[in-house]
Coordinates of C-alpha atoms in Angstrom, one line a residue:
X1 CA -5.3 -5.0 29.8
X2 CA -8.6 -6.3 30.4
X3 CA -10.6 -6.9 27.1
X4 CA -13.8 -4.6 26.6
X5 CA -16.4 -4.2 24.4
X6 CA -17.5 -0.9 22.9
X7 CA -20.8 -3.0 22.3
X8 CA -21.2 -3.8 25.7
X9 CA -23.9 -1.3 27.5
X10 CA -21.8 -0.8 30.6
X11 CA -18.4 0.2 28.6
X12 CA -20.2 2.6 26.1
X13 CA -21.7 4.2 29.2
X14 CA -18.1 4.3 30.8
X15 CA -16.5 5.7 27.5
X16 CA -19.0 8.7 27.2
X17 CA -18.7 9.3 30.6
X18 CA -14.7 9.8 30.3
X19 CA -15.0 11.6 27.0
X20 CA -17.4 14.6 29.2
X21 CA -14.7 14.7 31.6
X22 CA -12.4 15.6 29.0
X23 CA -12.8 20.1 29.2
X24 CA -10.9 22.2 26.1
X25 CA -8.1 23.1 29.0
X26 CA -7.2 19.3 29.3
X27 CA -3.7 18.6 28.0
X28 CA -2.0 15.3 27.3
X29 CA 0.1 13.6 28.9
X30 CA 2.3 12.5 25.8
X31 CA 2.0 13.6 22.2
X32 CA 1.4 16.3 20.6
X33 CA -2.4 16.9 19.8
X34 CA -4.7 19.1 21.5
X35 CA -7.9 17.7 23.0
X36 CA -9.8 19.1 20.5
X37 CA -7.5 17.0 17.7
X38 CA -7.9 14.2 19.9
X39 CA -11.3 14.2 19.6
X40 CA -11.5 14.7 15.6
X41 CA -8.7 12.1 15.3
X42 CA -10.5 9.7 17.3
X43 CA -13.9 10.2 15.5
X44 CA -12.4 9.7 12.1
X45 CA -11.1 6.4 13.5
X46 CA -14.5 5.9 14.3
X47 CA -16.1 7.1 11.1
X48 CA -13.9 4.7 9.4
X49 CA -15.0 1.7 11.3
X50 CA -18.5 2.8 10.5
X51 CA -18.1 2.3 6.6
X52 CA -16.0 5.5 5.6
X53 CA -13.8 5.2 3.2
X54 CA -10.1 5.6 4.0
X55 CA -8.7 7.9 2.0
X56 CA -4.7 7.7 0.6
X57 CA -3.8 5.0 2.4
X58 CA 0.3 4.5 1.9
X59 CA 1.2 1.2 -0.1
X60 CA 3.3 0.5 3.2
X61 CA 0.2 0.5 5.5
X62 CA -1.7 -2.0 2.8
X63 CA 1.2 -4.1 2.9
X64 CA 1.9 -4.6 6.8
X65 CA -2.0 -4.2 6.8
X66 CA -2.2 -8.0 8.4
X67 CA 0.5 -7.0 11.1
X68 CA -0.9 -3.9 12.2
X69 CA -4.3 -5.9 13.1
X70 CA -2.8 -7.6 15.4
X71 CA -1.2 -5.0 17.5
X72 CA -4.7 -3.7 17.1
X73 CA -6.7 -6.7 18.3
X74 CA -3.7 -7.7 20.5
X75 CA -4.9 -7.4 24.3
X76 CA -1.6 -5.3 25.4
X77 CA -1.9 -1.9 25.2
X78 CA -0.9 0.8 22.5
X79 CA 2.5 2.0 22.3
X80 CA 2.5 5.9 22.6
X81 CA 3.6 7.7 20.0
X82 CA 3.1 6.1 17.1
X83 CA 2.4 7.2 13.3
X84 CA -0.7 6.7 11.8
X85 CA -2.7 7.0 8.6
X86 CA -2.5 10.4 6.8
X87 CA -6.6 11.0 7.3
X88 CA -6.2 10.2 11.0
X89 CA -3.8 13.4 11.4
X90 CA -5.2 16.2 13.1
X91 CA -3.1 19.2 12.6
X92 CA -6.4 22.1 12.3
X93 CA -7.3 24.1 15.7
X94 CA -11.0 22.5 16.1
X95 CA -13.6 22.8 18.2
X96 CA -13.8 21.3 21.4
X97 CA -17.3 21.5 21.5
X98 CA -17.8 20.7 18.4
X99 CA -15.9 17.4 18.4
X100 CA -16.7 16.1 21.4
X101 CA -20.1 15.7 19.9
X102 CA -19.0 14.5 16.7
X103 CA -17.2 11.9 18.6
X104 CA -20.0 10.4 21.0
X105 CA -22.2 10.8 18.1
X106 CA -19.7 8.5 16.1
X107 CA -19.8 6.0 18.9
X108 CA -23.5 6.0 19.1
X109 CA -23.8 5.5 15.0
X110 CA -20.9 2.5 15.6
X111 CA -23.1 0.6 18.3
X112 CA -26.9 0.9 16.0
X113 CA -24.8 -0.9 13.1
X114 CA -24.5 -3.9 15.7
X115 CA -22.3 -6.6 16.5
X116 CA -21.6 -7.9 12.8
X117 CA -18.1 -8.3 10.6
X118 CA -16.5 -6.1 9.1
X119 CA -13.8 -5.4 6.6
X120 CA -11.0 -2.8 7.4
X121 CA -9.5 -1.0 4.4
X122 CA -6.2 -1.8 5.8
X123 CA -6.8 -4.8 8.6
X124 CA -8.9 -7.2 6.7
X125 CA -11.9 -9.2 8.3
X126 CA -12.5 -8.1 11.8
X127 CA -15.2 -10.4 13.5
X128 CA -17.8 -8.2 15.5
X129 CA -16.0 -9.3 18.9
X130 CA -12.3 -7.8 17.9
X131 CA -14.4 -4.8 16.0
X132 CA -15.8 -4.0 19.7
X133 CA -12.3 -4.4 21.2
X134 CA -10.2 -2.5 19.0
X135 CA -12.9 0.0 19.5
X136 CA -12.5 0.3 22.9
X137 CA -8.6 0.1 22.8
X138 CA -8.3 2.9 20.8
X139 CA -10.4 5.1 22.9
X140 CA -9.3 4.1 25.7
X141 CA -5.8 4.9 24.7
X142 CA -6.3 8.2 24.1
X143 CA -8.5 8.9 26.6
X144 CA -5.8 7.8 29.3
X145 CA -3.6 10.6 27.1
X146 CA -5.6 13.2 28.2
X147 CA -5.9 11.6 32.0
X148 CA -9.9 10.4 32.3

């Protein structure tokens, strides 16, 4: 998988433009979210990477916290299917409309905060350049769910 940057001009550009692809009929190809959840799950990610806090994280997910960066910052792709944090789980109907903005928006407030360290309240330090990839990863992994 090639190794983007959500900081990079040309692959914010390329993620907005798949995300208004994306129409409230779209369906996934695996999993079980709507694209509406999609969308809210994937802006909370974002949210989070923007300073929220992370709410009831598991003891288990502090714990392997170190291990679970690396699949995260690891250049191979994410497995489908897997669990995640409590917050992240999208269960509501939502709107389409609605969270497709809060999304892009979420992406746009990502990129002003600039290419600068971070740290995860379960990875750790992320430097600015594996902050932009797992970014991008986790977009782009559920953006290929719903086929754009």
């Amino acid at each position: 998988m090639e190794r983007k940057d959500l900081f990079d001009e040309a692959t914010f550009d390329e993620i907005v433009a798949r995300i208004q692809q994306l129409t409230a009929a779209s369906t996934p190809e695996w999993g079980q979210m709507s694209v509406a959840q999609m969308l809210a799950h994937a802006a909370e990610v974002q949210d989070v990477m923007n300073g929220k806090p992370l709410k009831g994280t598991p003891f288990l997910f502090r714990l392997i916290g170190p291990l679970i960066k690396r699949l995260v910052v690891d250049k191979k792709p994410y497995k489908r299917n897997l669990r995640t944090h409590p917050q992240y789980e999208m269960t509501d109907s939502e709107d389409f409309e609605t969270q497709k903005d809060r999304l892009i928006d979420s992406i746009r407030s990502y990129r002003a905060l600039g290419k600068s360290e971070l740290k995860h309240p379960i990875f750790g330090r992320l430097s600015a350049e594996e902050r932009g990839w797992a970014a991008y990863k986790h977009l782009n992994h559920h953006l290929s769910q719903f086929g754009v």
